[in-house]
Tab-separated table of C-alpha atoms and ligand atoms in Angstrom:
chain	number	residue	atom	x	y	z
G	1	UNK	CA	58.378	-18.498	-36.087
G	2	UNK	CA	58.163	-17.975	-32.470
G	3	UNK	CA	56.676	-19.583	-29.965
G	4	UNK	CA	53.731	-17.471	-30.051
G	5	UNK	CA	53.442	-17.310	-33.448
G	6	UNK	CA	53.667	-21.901	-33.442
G	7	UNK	CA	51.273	-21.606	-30.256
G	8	UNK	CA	48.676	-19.568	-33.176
G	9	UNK	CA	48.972	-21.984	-35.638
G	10	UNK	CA	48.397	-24.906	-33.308
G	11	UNK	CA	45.326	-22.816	-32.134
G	12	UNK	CA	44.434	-21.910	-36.098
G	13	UNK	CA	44.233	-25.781	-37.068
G	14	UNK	CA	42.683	-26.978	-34.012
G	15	UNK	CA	39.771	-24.800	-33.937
G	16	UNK	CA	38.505	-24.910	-37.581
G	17	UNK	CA	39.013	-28.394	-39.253
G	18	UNK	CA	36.498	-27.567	-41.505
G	19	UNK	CA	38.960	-25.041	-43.085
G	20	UNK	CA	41.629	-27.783	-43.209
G	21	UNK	CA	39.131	-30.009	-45.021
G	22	UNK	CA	38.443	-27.386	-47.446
G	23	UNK	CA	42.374	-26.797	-48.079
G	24	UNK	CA	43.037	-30.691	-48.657
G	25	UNK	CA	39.733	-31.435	-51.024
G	26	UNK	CA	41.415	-27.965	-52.917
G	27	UNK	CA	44.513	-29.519	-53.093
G	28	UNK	CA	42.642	-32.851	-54.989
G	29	UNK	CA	43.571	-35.191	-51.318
G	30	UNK	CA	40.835	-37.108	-50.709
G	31	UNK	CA	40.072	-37.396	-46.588
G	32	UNK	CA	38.958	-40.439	-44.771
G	33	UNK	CA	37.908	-39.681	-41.624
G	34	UNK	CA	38.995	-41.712	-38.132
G	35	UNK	CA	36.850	-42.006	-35.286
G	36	UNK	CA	38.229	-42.672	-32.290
G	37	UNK	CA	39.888	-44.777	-30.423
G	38	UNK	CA	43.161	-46.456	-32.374
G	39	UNK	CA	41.671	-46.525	-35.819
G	40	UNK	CA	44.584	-47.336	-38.207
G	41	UNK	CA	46.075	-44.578	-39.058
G	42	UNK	CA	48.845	-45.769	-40.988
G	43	UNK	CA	46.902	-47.521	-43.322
G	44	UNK	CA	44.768	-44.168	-44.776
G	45	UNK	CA	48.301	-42.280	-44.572
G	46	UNK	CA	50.154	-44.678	-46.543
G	47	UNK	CA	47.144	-44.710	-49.482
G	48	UNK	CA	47.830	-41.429	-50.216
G	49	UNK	CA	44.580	-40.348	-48.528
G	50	UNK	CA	44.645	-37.995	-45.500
G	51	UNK	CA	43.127	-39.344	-42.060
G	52	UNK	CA	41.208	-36.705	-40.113
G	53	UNK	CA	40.251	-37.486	-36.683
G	54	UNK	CA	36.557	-37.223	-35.854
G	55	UNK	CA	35.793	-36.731	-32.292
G	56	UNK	CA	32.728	-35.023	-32.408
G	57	UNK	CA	32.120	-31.393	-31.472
G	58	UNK	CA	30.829	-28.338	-28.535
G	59	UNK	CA	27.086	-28.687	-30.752
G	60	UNK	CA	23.827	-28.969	-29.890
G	61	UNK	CA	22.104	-31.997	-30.371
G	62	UNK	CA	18.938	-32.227	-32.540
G	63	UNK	CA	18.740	-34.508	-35.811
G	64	UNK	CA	21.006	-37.597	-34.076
G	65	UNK	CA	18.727	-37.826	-31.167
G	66	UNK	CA	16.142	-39.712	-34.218
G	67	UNK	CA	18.828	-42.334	-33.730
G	68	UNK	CA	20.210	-42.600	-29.910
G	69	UNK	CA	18.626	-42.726	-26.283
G	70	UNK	CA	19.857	-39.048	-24.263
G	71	UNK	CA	21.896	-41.617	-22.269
G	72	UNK	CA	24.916	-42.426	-24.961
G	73	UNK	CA	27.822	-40.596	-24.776
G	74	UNK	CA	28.268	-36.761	-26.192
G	75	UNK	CA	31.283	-37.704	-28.958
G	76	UNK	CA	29.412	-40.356	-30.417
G	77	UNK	CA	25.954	-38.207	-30.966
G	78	UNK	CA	27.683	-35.091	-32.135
G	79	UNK	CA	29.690	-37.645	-35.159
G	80	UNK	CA	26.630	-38.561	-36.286
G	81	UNK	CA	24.909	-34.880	-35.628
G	82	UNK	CA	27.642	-33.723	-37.645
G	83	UNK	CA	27.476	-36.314	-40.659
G	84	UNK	CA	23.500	-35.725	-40.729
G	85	UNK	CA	24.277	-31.816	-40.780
G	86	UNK	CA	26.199	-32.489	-43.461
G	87	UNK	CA	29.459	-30.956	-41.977
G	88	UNK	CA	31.552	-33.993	-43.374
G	89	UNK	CA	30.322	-33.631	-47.079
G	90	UNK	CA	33.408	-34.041	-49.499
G	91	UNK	CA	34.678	-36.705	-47.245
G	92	UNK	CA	35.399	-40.054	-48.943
G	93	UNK	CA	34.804	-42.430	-45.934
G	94	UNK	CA	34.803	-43.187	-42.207
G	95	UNK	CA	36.775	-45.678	-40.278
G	96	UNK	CA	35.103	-45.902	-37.153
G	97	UNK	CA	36.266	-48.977	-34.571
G	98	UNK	CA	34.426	-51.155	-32.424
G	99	UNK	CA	36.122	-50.693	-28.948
G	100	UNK	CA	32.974	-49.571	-26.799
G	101	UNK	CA	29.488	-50.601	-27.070
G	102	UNK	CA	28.490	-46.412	-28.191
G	103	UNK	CA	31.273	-47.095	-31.335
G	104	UNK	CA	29.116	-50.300	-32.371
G	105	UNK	CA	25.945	-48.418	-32.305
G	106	UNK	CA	27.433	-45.480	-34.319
G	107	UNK	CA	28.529	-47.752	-37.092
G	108	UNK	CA	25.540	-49.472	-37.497
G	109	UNK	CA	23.432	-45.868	-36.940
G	110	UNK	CA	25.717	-43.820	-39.832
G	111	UNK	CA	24.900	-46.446	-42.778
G	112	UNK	CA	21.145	-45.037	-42.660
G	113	UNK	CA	21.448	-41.758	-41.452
G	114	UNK	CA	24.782	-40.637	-43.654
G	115	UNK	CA	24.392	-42.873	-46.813
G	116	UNK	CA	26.585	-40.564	-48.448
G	117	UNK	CA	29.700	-40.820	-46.487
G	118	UNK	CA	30.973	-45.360	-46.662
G	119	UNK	CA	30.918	-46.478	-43.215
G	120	UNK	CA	34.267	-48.865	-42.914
G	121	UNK	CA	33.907	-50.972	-39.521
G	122	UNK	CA	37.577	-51.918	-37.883
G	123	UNK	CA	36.239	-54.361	-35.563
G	124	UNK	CA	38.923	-55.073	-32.736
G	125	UNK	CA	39.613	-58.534	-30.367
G	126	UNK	CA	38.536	-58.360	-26.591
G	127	UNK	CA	42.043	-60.423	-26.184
G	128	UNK	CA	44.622	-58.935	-28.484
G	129	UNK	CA	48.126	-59.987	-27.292
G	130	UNK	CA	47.592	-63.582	-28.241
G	131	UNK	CA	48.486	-65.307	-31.578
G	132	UNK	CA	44.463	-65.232	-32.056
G	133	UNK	CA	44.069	-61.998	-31.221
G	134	UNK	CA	46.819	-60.707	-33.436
G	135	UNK	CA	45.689	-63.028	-36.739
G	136	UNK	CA	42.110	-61.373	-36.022
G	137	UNK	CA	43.364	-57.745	-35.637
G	138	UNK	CA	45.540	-58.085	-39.333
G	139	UNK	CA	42.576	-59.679	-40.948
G	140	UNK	CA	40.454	-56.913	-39.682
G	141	UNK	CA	42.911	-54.502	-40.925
G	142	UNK	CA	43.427	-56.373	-44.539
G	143	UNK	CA	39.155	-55.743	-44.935
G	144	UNK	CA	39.592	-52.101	-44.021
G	145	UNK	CA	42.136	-51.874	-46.591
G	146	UNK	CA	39.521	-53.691	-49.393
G	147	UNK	CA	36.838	-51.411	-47.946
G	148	UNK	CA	39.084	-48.326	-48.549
G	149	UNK	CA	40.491	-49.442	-51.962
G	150	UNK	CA	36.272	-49.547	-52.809
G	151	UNK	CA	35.510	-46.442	-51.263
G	152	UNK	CA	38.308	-44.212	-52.835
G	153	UNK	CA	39.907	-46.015	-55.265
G	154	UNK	CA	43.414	-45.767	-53.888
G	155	UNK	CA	45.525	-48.944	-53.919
G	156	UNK	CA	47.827	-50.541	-50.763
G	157	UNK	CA	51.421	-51.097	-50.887
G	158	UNK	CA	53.454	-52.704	-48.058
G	159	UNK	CA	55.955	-50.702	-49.197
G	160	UNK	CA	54.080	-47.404	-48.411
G	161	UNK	CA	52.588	-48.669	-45.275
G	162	UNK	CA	56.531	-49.379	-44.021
G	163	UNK	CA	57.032	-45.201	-44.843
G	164	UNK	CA	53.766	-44.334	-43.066
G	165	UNK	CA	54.649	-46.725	-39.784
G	166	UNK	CA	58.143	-44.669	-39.697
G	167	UNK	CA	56.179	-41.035	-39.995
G	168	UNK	CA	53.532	-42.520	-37.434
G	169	UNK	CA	56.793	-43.560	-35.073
G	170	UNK	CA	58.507	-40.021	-35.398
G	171	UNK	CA	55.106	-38.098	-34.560
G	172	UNK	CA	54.632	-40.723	-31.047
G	173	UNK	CA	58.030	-39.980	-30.452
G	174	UNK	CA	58.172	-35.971	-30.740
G	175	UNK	CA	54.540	-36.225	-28.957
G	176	UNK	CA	55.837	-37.779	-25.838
G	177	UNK	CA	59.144	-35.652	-25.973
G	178	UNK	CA	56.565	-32.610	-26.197
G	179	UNK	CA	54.522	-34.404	-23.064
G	180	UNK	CA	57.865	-34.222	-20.961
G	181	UNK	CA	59.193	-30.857	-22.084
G	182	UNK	CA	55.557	-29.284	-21.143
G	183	UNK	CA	55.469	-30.476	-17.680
G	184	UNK	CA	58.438	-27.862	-16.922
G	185	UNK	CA	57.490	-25.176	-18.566
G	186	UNK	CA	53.868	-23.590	-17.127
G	187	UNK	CA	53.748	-20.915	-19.111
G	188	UNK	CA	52.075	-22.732	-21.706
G	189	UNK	CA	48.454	-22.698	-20.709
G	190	UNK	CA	45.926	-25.546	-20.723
G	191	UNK	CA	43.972	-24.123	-23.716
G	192	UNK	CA	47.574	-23.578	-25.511
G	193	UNK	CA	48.643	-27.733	-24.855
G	194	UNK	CA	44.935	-28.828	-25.770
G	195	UNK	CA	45.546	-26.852	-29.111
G	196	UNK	CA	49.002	-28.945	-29.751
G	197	UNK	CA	47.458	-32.280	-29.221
G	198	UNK	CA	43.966	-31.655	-30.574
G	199	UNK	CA	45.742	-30.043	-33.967
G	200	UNK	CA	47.346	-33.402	-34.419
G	201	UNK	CA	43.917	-34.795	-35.993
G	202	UNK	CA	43.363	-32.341	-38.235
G	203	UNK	CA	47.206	-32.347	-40.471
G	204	UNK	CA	49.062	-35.176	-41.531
G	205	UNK	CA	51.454	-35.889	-39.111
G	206	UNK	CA	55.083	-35.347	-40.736
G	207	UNK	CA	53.797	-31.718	-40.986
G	208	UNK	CA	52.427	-31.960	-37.189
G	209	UNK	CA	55.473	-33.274	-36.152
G	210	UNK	CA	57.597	-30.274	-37.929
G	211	UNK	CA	55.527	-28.030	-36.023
G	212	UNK	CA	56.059	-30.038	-32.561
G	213	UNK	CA	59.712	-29.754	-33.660
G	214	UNK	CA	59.817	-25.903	-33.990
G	215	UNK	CA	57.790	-25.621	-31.244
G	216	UNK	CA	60.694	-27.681	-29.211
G	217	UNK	CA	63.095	-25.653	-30.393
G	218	UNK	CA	61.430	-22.893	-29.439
G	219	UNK	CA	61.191	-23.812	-25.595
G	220	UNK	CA	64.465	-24.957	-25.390
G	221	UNK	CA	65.264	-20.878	-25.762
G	222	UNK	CA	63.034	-19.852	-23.295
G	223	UNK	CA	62.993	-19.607	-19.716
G	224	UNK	CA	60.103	-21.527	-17.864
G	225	UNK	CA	57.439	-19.375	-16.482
G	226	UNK	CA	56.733	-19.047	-12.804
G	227	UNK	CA	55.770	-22.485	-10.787
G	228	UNK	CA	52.051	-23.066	-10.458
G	229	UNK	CA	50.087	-25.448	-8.882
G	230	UNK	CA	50.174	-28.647	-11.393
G	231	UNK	CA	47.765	-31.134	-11.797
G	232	UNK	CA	47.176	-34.591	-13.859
G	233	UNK	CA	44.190	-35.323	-16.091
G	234	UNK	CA	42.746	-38.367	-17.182
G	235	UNK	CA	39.795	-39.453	-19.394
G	236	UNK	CA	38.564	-39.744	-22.599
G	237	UNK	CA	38.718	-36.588	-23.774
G	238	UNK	CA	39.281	-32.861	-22.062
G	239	UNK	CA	39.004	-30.603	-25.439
G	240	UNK	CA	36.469	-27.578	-24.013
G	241	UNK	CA	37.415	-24.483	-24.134
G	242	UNK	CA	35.121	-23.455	-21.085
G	243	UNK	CA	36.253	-25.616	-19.053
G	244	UNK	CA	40.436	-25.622	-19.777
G	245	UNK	CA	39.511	-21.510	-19.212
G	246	UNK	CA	39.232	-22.497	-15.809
G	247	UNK	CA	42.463	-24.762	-14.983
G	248	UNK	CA	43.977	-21.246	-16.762
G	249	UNK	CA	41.880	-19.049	-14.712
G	250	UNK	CA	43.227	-20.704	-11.693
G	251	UNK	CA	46.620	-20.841	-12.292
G	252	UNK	CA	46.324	-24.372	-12.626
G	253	UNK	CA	49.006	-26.062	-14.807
G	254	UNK	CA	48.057	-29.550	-16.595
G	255	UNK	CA	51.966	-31.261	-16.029
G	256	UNK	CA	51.023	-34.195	-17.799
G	257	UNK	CA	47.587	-36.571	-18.974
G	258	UNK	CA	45.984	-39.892	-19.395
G	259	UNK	CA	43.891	-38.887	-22.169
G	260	UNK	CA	42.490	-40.717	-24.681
G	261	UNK	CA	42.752	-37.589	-27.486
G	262	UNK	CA	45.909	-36.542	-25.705
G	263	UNK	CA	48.936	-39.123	-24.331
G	264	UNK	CA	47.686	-41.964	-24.717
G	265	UNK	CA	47.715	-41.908	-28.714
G	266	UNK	CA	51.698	-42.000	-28.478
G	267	UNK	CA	52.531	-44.268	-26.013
G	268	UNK	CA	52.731	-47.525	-28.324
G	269	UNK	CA	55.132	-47.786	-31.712
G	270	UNK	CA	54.513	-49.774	-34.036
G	271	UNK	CA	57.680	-52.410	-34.586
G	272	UNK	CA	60.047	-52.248	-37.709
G	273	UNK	CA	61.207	-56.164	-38.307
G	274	UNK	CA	58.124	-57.266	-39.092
G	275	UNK	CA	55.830	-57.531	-42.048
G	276	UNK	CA	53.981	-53.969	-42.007
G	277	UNK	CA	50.338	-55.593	-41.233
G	278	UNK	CA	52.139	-58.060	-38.755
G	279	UNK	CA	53.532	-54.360	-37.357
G	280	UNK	CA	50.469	-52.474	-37.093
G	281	UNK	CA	48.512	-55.802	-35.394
G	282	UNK	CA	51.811	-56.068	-33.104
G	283	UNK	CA	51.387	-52.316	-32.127
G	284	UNK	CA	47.995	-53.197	-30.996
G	285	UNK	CA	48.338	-55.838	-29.368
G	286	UNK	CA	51.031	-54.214	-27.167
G	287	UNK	CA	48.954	-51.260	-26.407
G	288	UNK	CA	47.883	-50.792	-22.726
G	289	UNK	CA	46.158	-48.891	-19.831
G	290	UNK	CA	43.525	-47.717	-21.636
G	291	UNK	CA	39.625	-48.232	-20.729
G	292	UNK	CA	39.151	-49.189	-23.889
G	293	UNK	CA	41.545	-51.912	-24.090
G	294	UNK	CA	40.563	-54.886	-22.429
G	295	UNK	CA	43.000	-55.352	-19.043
G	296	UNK	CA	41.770	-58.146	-16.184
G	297	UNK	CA	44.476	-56.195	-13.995
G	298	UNK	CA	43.434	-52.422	-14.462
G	299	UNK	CA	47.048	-51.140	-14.817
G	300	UNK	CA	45.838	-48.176	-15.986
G	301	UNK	CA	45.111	-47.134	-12.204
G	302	UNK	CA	48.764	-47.068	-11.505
G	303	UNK	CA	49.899	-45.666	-14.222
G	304	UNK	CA	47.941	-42.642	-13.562
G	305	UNK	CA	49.804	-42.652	-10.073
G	306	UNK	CA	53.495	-43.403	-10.679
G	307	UNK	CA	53.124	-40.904	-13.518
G	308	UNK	CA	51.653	-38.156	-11.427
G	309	UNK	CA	54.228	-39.010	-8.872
G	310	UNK	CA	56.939	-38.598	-11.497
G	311	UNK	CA	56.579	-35.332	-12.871
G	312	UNK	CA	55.375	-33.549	-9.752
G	313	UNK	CA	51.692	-33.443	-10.020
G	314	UNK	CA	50.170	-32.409	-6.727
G	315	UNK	CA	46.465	-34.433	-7.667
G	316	UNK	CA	44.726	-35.728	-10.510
G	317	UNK	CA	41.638	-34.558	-12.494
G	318	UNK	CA	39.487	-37.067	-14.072
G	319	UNK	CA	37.521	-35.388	-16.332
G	320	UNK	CA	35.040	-38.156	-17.418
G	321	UNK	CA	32.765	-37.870	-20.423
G	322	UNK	CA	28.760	-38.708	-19.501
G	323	UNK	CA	27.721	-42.003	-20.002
G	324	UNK	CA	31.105	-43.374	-20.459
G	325	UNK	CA	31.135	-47.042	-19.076
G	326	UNK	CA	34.729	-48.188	-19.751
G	327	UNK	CA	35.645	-44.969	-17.612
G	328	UNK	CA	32.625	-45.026	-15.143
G	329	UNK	CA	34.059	-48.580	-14.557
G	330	UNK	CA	37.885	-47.988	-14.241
G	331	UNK	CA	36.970	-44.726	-11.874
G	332	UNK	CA	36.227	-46.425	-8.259
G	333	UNK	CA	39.660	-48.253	-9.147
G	334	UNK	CA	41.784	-45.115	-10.167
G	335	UNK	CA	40.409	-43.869	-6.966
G	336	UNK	CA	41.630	-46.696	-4.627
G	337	UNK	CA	44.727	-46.371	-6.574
G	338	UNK	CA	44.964	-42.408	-5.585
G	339	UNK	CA	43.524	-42.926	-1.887
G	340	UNK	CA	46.320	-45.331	-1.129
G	341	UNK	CA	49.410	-43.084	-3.082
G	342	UNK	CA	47.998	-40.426	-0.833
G	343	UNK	CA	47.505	-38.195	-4.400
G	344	UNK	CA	44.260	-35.929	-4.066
G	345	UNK	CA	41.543	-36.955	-6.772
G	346	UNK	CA	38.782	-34.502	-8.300
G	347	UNK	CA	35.680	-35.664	-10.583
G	348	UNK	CA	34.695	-33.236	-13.369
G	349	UNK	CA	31.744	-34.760	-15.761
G	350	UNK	CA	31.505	-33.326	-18.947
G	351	UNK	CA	30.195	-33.932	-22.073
G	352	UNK	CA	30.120	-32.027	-25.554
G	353	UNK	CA	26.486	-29.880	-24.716
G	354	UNK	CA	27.839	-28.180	-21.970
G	355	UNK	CA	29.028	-24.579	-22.140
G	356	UNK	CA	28.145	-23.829	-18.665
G	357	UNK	CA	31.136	-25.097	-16.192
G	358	UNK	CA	31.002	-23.265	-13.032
G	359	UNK	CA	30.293	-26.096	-10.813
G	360	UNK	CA	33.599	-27.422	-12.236
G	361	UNK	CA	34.927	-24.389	-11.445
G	362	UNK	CA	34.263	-24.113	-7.818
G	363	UNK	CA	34.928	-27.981	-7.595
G	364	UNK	CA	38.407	-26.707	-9.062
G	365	UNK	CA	38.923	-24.112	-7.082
G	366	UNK	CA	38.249	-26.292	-3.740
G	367	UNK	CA	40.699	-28.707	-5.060
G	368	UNK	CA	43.555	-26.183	-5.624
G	369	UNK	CA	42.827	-25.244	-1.850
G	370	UNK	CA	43.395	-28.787	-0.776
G	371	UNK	CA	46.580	-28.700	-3.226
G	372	UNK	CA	48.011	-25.973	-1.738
G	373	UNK	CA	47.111	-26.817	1.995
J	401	SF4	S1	34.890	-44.935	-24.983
J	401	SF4	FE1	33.439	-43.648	-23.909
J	401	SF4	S2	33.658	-41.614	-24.775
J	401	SF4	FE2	34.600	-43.081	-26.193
J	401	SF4	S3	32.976	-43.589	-27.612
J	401	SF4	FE3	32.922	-45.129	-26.011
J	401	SF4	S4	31.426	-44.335	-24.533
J	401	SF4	FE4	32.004	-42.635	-25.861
């Protein structure tokens, strides 16, 4: 294939999981579905049942507002809008994490309002690098496995979990070999990188990662397009079309993110000399930078600048999702963190009801002035 022809598959998968739902219930697979943030992964794949990542969708809200205040975050109502609407049907369960206060309330909200779809919690430590921590995460992990053996009938082996952690490694490390390779070639537009990364939930990975490969491969034969203005973006999630039409629009290149859906997925492996649950636990515990992930120092902050610095990012972009708290509360701290590197900061809110972004857009196209001043 070439890279046109990878770029429209990425595109194909990413914008109709329903279809790839359809093609894995065909093929007899039963799916399990993982909400985000850090569900385990590794532990679906190596069942023999497929993980699909649910992160809600563009939809309007009507039947989950029986079941949420308007002032909870836009992925969280449009899971459950979706599991009322009965877009998940076929599905055999849902692993959905406890790392923000809106996750909690969506675990305890599905049991009533999907009955048909098992809710599995994976309920996560505050302080996860300790021995405590650690013990807590595994034994959280060893009940998902119970509730998933229950749900689908599938049985664990460590064996298969060692094969999944490997598959899980490769994927991180063709993702962040993809995240480097990208930042130097701007050609590929924001709506064509969302499209890699987003695609990523929908197929299991060893066949995401032979994609990623070919579409390496690919780039490594072509000639980078012409220089644009490139910026950084950070948040939970920066999926809409509308509003990556605009960074395109621009001329705006994304050179590289802090994004919950995006980057930050693949920045942690999981270690191999180690029991596998011991492995997965470990993996957690060393995660980092994340407002999800419980840090006294808020590392995260410079992070976002050294890596901006790095690859040549001339600003950065956080694109927060309403009613966020962990990233309302890590924002006045990325922005000391910017003010003192000097690096130009823009604030885009979004959420999943929007379709209208034209005050982003002249927010974006003021920034790219100051970029280019
Ligand atoms: S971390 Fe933020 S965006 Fe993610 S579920 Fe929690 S409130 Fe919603």
């Amino acid at each position: 294939m070439n890279i046109q022809q990878i770029l429209n598959k990425f595109h194909e998968i990413a914008s109709n999981p329903a279809k790839q739902k359809e093609v894995y219930i065909a093929a007899g697979k039963q799916i399990v579905l993982t909400a985000p943030v850090y569900t385990p992964e590794e532990i679906v794949h190596s069942m023999g049942l497929v993980p699909m990542g649910a992160w809600g969708a563009d939809i309007t809200l009507e039947k989950s507002k029986e079941y949420y205040p308007a002032f909870i975050c836009s992925i969280m109502q449009s899971i459950l809008e979706l599991g009322m609407k009965g877009v998940y049907e076929g599905v055999s369960a849902i692993i959905i994490p406890s790392l923000c206060d809106s996750l909690k309330c969506l675990g305890q909200n599905w049991k009533y309002a999907v009955p048909s779809i098992p809710f599995i919690p994976m309920t996560y430590p505050q302080n996860r690098a300790n021995d405590i921590g650690k013990t807590f995460v595994k034994a959280s992990y060893e009940r998902v496995i119970a509730d998933l053996e229950k749900a689908t009938g599938a049985r664990f082996e460590e064996t298969a979990l060692f094969r999944s952690i490997e598959v899980y490694n490769k994927h991180n490390a063709v993702m962040r070999q993809l995240d480097h390779v990208l930042t130097s070639h701007p050609e590929i537009t924001a709506r064509q990188r969302s499209d890699i990364y987003k695609s990523a939930f929908f197929v299991m990975k060893e066949d995401h990662t032979d994609l990623v490969l070919q579409l390496l491969d690919a780039l490594q034969e072509t000639q980078p397009g012409v220089k644009k203005i490139s910026v950084m973006i950070s948040g939970i999630l920066c999926d809409s079309p509308a509003l990556l039409q605009i960074f395109d629009d621009l001329d705006i290149q994304i050179a590289c993110d802090d994004v919950a859906a995006e980057s930050r997925q693949y920045r942690t492996d999981a270690p191999t000399n180690m029991s596998a649950l011991d492995a997965l636990s470990e993996k957690f515990a060393r995660m980092d930078h994340c407002s999800v992930l419980y840090d006294a120092d808020k590392k995260r902050a410079n992070l976002i600048v050294s890596t901006a610095q790095e690859r040549g990012a001339k600003g950065v972009v956080v694109v927060l999702t309403k009613f966020c708290d962990p990233e309302e509360f890590d924002y006045p701290i990325i922005k000391k963190a910017c003010e003192a590197a000097k690096l130009p900061l823009l604030l885009i809110e979004a959420d999943r009801q929007m379709d209208n972004y034209e005050q982003a857009r002249t927010a974006l196209e003021a920034f790219k002035g100051i970029l280019e001043g």
